[in-house]
PDB file of C-alpha atoms and ligand atoms in Angstrom:
ATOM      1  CA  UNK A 298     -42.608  34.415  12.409  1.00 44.00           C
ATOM      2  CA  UNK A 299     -39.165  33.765  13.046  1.00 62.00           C
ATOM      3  CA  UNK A 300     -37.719  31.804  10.371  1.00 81.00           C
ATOM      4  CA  UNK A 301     -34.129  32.471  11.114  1.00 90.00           C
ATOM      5  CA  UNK A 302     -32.235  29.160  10.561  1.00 95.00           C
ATOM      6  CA  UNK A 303     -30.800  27.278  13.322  1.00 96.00           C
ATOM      7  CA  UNK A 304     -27.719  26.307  11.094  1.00 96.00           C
ATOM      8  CA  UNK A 305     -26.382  27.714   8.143  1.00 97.00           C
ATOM      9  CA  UNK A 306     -23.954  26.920   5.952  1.00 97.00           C
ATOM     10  CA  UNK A 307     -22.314  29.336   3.122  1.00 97.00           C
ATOM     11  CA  UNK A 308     -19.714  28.000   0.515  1.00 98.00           C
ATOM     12  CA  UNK A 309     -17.971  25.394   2.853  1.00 97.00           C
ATOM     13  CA  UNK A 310     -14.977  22.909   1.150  1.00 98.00           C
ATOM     14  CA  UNK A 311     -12.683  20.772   3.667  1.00 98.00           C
ATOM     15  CA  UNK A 312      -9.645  18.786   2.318  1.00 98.00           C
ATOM     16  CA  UNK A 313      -8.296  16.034   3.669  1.00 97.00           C
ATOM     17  CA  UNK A 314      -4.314  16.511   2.418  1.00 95.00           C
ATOM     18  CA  UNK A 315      -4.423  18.047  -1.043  1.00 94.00           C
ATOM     19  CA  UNK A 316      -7.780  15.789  -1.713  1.00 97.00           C
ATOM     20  CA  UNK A 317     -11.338  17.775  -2.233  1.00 98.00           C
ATOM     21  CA  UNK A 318     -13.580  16.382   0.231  1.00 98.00           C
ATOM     22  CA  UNK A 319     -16.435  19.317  -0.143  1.00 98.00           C
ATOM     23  CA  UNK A 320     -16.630  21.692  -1.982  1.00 98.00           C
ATOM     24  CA  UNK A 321     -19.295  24.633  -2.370  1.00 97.00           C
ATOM     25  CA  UNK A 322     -21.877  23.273   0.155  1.00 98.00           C
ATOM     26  CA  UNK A 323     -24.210  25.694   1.184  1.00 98.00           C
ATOM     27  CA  UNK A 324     -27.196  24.637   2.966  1.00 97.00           C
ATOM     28  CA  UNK A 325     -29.965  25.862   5.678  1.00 97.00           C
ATOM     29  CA  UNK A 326     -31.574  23.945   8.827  1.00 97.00           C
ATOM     30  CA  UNK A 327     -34.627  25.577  10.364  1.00 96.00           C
ATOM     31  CA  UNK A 328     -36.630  24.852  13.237  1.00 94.00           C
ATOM     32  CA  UNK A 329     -38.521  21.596  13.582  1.00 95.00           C
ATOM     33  CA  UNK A 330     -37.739  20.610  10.081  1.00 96.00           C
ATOM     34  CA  UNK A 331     -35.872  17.353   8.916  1.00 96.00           C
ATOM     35  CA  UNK A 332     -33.517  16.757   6.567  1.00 97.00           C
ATOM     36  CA  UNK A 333     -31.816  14.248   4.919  1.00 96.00           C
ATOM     37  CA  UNK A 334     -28.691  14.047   2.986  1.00 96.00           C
ATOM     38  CA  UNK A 335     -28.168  11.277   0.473  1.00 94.00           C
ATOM     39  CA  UNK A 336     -24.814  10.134  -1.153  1.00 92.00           C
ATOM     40  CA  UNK A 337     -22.438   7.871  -2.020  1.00 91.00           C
ATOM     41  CA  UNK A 338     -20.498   5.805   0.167  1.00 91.00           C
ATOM     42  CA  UNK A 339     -16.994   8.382   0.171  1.00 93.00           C
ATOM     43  CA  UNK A 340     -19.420  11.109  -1.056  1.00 95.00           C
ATOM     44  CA  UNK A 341     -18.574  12.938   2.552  1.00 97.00           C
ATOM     45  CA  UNK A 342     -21.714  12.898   4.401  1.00 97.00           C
ATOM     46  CA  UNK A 343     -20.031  11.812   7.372  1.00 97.00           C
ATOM     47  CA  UNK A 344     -17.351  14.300   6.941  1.00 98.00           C
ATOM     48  CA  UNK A 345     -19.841  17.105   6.850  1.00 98.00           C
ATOM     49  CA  UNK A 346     -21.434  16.314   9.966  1.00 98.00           C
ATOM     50  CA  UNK A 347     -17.895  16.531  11.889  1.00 97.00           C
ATOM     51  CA  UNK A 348     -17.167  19.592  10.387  1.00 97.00           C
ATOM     52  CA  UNK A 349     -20.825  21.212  11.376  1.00 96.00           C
ATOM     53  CA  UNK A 350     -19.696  19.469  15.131  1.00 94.00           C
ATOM     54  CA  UNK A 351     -16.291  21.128  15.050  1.00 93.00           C
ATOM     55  CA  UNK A 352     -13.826  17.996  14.569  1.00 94.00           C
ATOM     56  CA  UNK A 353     -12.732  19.105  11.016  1.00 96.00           C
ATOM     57  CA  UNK A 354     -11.732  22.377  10.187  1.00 95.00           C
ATOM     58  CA  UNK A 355     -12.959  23.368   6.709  1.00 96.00           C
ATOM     59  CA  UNK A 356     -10.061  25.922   4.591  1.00 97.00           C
ATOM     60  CA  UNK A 357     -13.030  27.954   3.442  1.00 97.00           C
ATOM     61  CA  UNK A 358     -16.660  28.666   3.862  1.00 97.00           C
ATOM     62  CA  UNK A 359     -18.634  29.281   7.618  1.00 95.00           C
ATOM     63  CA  UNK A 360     -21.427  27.726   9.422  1.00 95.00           C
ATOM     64  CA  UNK A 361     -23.588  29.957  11.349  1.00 96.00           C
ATOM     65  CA  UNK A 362     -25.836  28.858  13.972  1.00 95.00           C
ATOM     66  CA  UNK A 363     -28.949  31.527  14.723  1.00 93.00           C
ATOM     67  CA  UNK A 364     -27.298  33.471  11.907  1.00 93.00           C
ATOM     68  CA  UNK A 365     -23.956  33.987  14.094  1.00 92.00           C
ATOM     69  CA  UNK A 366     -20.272  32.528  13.518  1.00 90.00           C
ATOM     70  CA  UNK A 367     -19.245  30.515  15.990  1.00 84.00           C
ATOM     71  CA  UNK A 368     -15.703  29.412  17.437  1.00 80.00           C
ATOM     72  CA  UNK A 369     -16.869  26.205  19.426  1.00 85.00           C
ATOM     73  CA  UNK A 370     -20.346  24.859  19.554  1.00 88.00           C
ATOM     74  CA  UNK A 371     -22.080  25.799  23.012  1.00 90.00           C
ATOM     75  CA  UNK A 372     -22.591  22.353  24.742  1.00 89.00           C
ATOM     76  CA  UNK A 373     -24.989  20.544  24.050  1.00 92.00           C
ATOM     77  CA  UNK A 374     -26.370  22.317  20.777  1.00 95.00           C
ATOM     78  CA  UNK A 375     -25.890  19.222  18.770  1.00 96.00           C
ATOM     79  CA  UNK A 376     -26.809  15.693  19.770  1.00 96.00           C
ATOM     80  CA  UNK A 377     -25.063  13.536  17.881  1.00 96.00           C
ATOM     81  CA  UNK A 378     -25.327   9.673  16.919  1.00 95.00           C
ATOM     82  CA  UNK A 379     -22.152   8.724  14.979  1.00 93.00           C
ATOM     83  CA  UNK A 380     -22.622   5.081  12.814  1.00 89.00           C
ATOM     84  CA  UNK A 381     -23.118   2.436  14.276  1.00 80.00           C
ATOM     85  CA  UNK A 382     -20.204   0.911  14.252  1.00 68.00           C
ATOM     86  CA  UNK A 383     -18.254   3.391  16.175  1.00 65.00           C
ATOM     87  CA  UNK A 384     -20.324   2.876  19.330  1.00 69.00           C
ATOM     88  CA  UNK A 385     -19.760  -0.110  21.786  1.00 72.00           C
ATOM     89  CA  UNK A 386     -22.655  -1.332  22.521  1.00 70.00           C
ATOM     90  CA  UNK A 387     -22.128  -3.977  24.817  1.00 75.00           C
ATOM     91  CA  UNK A 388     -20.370  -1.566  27.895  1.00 76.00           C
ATOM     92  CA  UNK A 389     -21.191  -2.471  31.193  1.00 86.00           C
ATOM     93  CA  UNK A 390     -24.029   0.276  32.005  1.00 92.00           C
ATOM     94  CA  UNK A 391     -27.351   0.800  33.433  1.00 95.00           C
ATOM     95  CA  UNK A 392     -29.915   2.542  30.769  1.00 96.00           C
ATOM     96  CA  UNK A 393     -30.316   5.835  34.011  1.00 94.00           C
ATOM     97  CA  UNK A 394     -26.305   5.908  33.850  1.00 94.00           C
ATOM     98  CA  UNK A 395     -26.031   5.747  29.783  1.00 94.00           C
ATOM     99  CA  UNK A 396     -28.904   8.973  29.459  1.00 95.00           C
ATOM    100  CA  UNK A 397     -26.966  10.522  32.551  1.00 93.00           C
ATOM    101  CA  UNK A 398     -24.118  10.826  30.744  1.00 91.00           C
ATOM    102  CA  UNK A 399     -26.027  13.382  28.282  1.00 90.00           C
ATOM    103  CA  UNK A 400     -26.745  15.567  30.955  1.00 91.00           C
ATOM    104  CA  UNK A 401     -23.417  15.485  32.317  1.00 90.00           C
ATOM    105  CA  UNK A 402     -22.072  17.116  29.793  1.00 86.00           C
ATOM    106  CA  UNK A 403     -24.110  20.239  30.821  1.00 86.00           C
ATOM    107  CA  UNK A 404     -22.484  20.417  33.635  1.00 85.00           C
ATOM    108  CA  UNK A 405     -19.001  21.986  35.019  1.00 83.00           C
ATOM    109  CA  UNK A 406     -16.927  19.837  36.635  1.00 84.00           C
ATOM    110  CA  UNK A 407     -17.060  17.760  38.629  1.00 83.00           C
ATOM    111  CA  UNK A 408     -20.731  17.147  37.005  1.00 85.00           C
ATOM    112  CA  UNK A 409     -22.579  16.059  39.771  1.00 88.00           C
ATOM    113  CA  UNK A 410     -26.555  15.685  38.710  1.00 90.00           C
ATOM    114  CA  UNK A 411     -28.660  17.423  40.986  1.00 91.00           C
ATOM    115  CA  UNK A 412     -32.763  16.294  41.297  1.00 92.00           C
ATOM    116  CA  UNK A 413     -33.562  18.576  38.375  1.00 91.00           C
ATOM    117  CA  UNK A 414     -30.729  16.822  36.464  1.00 91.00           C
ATOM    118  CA  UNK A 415     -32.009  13.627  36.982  1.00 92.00           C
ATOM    119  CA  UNK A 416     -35.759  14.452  36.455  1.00 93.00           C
ATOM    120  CA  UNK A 417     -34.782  15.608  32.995  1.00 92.00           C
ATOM    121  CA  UNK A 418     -32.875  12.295  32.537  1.00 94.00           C
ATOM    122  CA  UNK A 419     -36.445  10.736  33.082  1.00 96.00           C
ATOM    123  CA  UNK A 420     -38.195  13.264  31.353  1.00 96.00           C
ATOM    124  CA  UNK A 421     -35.945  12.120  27.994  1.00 96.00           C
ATOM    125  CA  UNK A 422     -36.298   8.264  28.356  1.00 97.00           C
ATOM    126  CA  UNK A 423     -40.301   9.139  28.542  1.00 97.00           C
ATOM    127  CA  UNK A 424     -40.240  11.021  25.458  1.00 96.00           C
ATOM    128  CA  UNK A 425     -38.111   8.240  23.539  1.00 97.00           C
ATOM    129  CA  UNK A 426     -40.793   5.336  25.193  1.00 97.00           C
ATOM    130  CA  UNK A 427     -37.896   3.815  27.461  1.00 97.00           C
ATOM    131  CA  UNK A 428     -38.817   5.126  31.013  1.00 97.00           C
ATOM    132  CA  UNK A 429     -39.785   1.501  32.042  1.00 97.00           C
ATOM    133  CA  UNK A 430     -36.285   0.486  30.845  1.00 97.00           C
ATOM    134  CA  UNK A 431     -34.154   2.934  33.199  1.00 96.00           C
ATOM    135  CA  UNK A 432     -32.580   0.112  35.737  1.00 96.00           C
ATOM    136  CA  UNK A 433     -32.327  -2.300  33.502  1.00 96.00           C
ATOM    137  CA  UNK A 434     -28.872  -3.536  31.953  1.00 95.00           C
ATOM    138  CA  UNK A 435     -28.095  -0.981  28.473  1.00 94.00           C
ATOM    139  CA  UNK A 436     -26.472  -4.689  26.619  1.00 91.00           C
ATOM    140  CA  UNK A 437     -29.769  -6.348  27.730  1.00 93.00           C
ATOM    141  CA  UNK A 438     -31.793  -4.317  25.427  1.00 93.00           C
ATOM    142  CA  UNK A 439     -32.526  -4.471  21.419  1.00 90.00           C
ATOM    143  CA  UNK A 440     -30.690  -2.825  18.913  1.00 89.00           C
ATOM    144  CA  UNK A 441     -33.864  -0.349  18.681  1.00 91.00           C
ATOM    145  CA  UNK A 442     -34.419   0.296  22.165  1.00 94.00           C
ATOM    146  CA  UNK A 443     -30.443   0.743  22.853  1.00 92.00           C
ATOM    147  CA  UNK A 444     -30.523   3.256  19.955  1.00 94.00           C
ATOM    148  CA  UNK A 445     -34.096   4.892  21.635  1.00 95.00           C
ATOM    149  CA  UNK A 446     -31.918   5.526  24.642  1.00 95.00           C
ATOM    150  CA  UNK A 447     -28.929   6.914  22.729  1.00 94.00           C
ATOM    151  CA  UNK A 448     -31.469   9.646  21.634  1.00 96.00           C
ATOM    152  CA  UNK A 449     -32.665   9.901  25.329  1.00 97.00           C
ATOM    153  CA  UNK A 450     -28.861  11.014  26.328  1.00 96.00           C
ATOM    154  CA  UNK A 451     -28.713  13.408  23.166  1.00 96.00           C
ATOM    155  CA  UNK A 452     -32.382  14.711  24.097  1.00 96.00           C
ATOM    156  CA  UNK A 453     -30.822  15.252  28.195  1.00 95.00           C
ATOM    157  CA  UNK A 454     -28.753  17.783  26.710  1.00 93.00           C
ATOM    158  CA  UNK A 455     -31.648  19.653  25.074  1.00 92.00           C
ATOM    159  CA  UNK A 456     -30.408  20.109  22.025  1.00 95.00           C
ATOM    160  CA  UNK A 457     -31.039  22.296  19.227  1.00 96.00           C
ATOM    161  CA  UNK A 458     -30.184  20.075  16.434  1.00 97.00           C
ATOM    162  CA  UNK A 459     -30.314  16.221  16.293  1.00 97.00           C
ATOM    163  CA  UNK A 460     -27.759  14.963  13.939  1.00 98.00           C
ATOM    164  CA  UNK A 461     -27.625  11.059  13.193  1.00 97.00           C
ATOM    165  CA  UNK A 462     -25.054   9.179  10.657  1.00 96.00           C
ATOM    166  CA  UNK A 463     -27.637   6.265   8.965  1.00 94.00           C
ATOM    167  CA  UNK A 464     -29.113   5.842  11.948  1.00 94.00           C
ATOM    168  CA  UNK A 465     -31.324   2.827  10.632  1.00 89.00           C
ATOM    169  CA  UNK A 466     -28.470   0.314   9.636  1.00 87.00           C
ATOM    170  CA  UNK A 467     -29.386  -2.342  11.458  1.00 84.00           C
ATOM    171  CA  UNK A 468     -33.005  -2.003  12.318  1.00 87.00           C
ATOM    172  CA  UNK A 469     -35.886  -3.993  10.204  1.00 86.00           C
ATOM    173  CA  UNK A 470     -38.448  -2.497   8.561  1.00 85.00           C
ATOM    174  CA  UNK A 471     -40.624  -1.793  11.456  1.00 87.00           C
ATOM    175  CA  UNK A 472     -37.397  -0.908  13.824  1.00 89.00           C
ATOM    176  CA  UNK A 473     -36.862   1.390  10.804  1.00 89.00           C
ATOM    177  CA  UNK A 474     -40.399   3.138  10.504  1.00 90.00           C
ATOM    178  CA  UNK A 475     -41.085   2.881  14.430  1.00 92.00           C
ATOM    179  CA  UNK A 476     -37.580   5.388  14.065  1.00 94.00           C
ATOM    180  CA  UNK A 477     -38.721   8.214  11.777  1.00 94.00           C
ATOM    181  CA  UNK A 478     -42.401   8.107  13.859  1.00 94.00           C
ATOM    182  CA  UNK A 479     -40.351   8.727  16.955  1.00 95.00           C
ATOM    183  CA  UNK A 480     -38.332  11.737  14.986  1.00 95.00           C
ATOM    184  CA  UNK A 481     -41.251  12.990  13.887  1.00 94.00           C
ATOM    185  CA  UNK A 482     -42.615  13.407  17.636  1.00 95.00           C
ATOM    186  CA  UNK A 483     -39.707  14.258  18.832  1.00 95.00           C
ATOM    187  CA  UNK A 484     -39.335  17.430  16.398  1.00 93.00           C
ATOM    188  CA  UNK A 485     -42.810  18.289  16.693  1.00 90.00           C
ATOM    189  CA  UNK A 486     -42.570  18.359  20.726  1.00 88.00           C
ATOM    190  CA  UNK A 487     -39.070  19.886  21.492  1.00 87.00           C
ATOM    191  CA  UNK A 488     -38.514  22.893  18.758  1.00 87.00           C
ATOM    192  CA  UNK A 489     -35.606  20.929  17.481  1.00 94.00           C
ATOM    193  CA  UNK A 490     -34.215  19.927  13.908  1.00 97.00           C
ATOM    194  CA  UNK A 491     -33.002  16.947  12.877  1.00 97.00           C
ATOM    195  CA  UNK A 492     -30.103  16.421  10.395  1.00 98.00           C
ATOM    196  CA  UNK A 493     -29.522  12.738   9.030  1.00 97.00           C
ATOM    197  CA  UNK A 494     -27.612  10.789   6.538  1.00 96.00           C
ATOM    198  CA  UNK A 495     -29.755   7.807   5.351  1.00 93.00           C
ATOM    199  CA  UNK A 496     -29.416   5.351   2.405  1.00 86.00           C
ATOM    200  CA  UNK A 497     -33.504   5.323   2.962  1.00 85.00           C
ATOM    201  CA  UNK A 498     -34.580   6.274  -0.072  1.00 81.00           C
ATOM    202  CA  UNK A 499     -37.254   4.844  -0.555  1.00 76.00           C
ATOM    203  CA  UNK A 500     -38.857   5.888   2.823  1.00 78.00           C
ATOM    204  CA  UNK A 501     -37.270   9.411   3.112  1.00 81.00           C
ATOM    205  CA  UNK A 502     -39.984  10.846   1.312  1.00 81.00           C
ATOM    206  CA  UNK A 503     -42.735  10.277   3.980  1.00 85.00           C
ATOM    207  CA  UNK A 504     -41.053  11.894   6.652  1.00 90.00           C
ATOM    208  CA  UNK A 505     -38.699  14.565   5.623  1.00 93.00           C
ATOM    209  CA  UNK A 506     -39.267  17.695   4.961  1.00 95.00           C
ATOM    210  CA  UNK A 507     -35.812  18.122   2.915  1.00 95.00           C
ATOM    211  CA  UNK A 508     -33.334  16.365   1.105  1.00 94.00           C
ATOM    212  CA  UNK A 509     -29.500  17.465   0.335  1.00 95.00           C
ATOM    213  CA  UNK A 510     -28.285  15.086  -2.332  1.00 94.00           C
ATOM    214  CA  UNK A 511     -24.208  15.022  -1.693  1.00 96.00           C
ATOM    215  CA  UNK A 512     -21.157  13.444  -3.545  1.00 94.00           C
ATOM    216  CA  UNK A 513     -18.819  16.550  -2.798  1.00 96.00           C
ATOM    217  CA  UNK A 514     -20.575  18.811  -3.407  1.00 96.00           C
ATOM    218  CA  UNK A 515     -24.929  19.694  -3.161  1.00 96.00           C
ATOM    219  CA  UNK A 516     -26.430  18.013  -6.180  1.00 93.00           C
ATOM    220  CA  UNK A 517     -29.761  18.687  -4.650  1.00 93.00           C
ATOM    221  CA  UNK A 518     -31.584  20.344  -2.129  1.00 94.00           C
ATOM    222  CA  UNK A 519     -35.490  20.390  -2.103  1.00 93.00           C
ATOM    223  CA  UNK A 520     -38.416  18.454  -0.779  1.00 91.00           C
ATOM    224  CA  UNK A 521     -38.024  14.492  -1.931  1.00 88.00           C
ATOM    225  CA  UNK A 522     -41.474  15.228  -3.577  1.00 86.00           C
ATOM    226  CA  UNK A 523     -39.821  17.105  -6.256  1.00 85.00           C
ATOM    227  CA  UNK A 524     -39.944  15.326  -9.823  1.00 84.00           C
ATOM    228  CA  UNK A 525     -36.268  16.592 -10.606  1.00 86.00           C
ATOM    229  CA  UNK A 526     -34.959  14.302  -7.581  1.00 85.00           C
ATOM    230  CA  UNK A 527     -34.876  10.600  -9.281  1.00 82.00           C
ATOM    231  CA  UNK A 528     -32.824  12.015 -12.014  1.00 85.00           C
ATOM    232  CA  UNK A 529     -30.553  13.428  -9.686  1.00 87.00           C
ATOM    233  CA  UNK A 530     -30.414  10.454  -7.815  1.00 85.00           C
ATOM    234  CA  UNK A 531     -29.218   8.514 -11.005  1.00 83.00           C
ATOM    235  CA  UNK A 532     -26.893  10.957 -11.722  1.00 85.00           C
ATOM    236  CA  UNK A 533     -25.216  10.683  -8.581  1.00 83.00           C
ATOM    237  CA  UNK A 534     -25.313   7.374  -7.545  1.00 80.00           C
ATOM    238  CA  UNK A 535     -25.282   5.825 -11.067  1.00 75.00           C
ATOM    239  CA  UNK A 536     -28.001   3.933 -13.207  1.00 66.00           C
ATOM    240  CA  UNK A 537     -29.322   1.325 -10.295  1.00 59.00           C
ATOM    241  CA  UNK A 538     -30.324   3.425  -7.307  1.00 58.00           C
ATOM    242  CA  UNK A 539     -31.883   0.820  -5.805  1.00 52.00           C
ATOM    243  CA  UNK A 540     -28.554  -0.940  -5.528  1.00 41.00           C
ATOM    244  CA  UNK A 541     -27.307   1.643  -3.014  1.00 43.00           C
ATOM    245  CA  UNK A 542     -25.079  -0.025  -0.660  1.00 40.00           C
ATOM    246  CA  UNK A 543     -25.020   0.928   3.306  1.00 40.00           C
ATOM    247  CA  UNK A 544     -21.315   1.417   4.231  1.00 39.00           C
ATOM    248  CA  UNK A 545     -21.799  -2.228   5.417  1.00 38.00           C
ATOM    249  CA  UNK A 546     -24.732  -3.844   3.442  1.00 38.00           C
ATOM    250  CA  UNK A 547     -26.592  -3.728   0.938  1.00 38.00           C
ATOM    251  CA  UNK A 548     -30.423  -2.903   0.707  1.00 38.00           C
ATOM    252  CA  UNK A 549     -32.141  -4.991  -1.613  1.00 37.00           C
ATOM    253  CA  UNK A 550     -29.553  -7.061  -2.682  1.00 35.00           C
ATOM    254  CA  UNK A 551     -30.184 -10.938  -2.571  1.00 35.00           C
ATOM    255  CA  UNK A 552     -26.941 -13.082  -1.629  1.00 34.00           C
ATOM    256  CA  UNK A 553     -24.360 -10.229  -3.110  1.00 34.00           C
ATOM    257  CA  UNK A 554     -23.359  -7.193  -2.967  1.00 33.00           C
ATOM    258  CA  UNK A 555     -23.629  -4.751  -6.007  1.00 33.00           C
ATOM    259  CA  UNK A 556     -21.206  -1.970  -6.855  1.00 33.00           C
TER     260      UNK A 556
HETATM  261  N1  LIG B 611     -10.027  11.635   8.798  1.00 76.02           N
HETATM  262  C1  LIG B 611      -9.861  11.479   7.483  1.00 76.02           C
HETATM  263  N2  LIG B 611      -8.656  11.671   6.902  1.00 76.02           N
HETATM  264  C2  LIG B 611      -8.497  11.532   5.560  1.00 76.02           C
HETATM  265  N3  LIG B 611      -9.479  11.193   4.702  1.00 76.02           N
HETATM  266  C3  LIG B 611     -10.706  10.992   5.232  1.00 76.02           C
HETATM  267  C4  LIG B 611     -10.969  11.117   6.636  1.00 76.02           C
HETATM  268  N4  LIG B 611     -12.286  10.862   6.864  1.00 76.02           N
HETATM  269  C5  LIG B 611     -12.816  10.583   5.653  1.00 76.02           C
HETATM  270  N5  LIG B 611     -11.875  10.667   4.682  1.00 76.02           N
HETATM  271  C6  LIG B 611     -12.106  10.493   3.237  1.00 76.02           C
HETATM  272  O1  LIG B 611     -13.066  11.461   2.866  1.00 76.02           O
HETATM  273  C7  LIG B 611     -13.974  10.936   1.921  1.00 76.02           C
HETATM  274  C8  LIG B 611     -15.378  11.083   2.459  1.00 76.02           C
HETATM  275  O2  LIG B 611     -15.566  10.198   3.574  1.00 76.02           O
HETATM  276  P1  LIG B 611     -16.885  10.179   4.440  1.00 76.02           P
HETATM  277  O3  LIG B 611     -17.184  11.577   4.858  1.00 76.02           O
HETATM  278  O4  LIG B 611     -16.680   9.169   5.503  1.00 76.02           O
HETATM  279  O5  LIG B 611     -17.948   9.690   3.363  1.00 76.02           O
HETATM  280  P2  LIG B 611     -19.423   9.089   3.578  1.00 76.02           P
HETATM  281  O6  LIG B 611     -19.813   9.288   5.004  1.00 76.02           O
HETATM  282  O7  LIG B 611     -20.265   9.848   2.597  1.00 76.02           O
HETATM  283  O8  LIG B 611     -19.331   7.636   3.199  1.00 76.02           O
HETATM  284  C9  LIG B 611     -13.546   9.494   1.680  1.00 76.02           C
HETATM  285  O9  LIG B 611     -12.746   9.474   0.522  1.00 76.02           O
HETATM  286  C10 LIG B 611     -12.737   9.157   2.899  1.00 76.02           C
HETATM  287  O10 LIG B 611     -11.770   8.196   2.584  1.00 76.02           O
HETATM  288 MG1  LIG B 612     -20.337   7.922   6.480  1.00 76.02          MG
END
């Protein structure tokens, strides 16, 4: 078998100004697996996943992708969700024109999607359970089903890698689970692996296969069924773990937010 991993990453540390963002972060992504990465609000999850996408620059370390350096991603290797807050959700679009977009990006200028194009288009909203939704109005939709067709546009691109910043602020806890079932088909089905940060700690361990603990640097890397993890959680986060706050609310809190 070819257990080669899809992304690699050997002693990487990016600075912002003369501040350590990461440091020493060496991890590996292989086929159809998912992993998670847990940290601390600042801890520079995000941060990682725009330097794996190209956006920052790291002074020293390499990411590898099929076990070669690369200058520029190819297109469409990495689908990526960014939080939720950077995306408007209330633009003017049809769902067929939002997944379009995916596929565009495929294609040289002036991207014009041929019937092959547009099949896949279909092909993606089927496999996130949106194809009814295609004509209808993007802003009409749910928070859930506008993120399902989100992945549909990242899935158009047939990527390698799905990458999603805490991709479940926002849902409840059936938006939330209904989420990891459909990454879990999704892997299974399309050879791809999936990269997330989460603050879902309590769920993470029933559908990932690995989880990078980060605050700077890797605390952790294993399977969330390993016994060490909890202590390492505490370590990281501090004594009440399940006081972690999302970048914009809290978890379990009732009425305030803890530090
Ligand atoms: N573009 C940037 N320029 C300077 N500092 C940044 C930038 N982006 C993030 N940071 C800083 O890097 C640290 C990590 O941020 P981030 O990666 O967003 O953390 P997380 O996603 O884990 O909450 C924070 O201290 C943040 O203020
Ligand atoms: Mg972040």
């Amino acid at each position: 078998m070819n257990n080669q991993p899809i992304l690699e990453i050997n002693n990487l540390k990016v600075i912002f100004g003369d501040k350590v963002i990461l440091e020493n972060i060496n991890l590996k992504l292989h086929k159809k697996e998912i992993m998670a990465i847990v940290g601390p609000n600042g801890g520079g999850k995000t941060t990682l996943l725009k330097t794996i996408l190209g956006i920052y620059k790291p002074v020293a370390g390499e990411i590898r992708i099929f076990g070669k350096k690369y200058k520029r991603l190819p297109k469409g290797f990495v689908g990526y969700l960014p939080q939720k807050d950077l995306i408007n959700y209330n633009f003017p679009i049809l769902v067929k024109d939002v997944v379009c977009m995916g596929r565009k990006i495929l294609k040289p200028f002036p991207s014009i999607l041929n019937e092959e194009d547009k099949d896949s288009c279909y092909e993606a909203l089927k496999k996130v359970g949106m194809e009814k939704f295609i004509k209808e109005s993007f802003s009409s939709l749910s928070g859930g089903q506008k993120q399902r067709v989100l992945i549909a546009r990242l899935l158009a691109m047939q990527p390698k890698i799905l990458m999603f910043d805490e991709p479940s602020t926002g849902l409840d806890v059936v938006g939330q689970e209904d989420f990891y079932e459909l990454i879990n088909e999704l892997r299974m089905e399309n050879d791809i692996a999936i990269l997330m940060v989460t603050h879902d700690i309590g769920v993470i361990s029933n559908y990932v296969d690995t989880v990078a603990c980060l605050n700077k640097s890797i605390h952790f890397h294993g399977s969330p069924k390993d016994g060490k993890l909890p202590d390492v959680l505490e370590k990281v986060f501090g004594k009440n773990i399940q006081l972690i706050v999302h970048d914009h609310q809290c978890l379990t809190c009732k009425g305030h937010i803890h530090e």
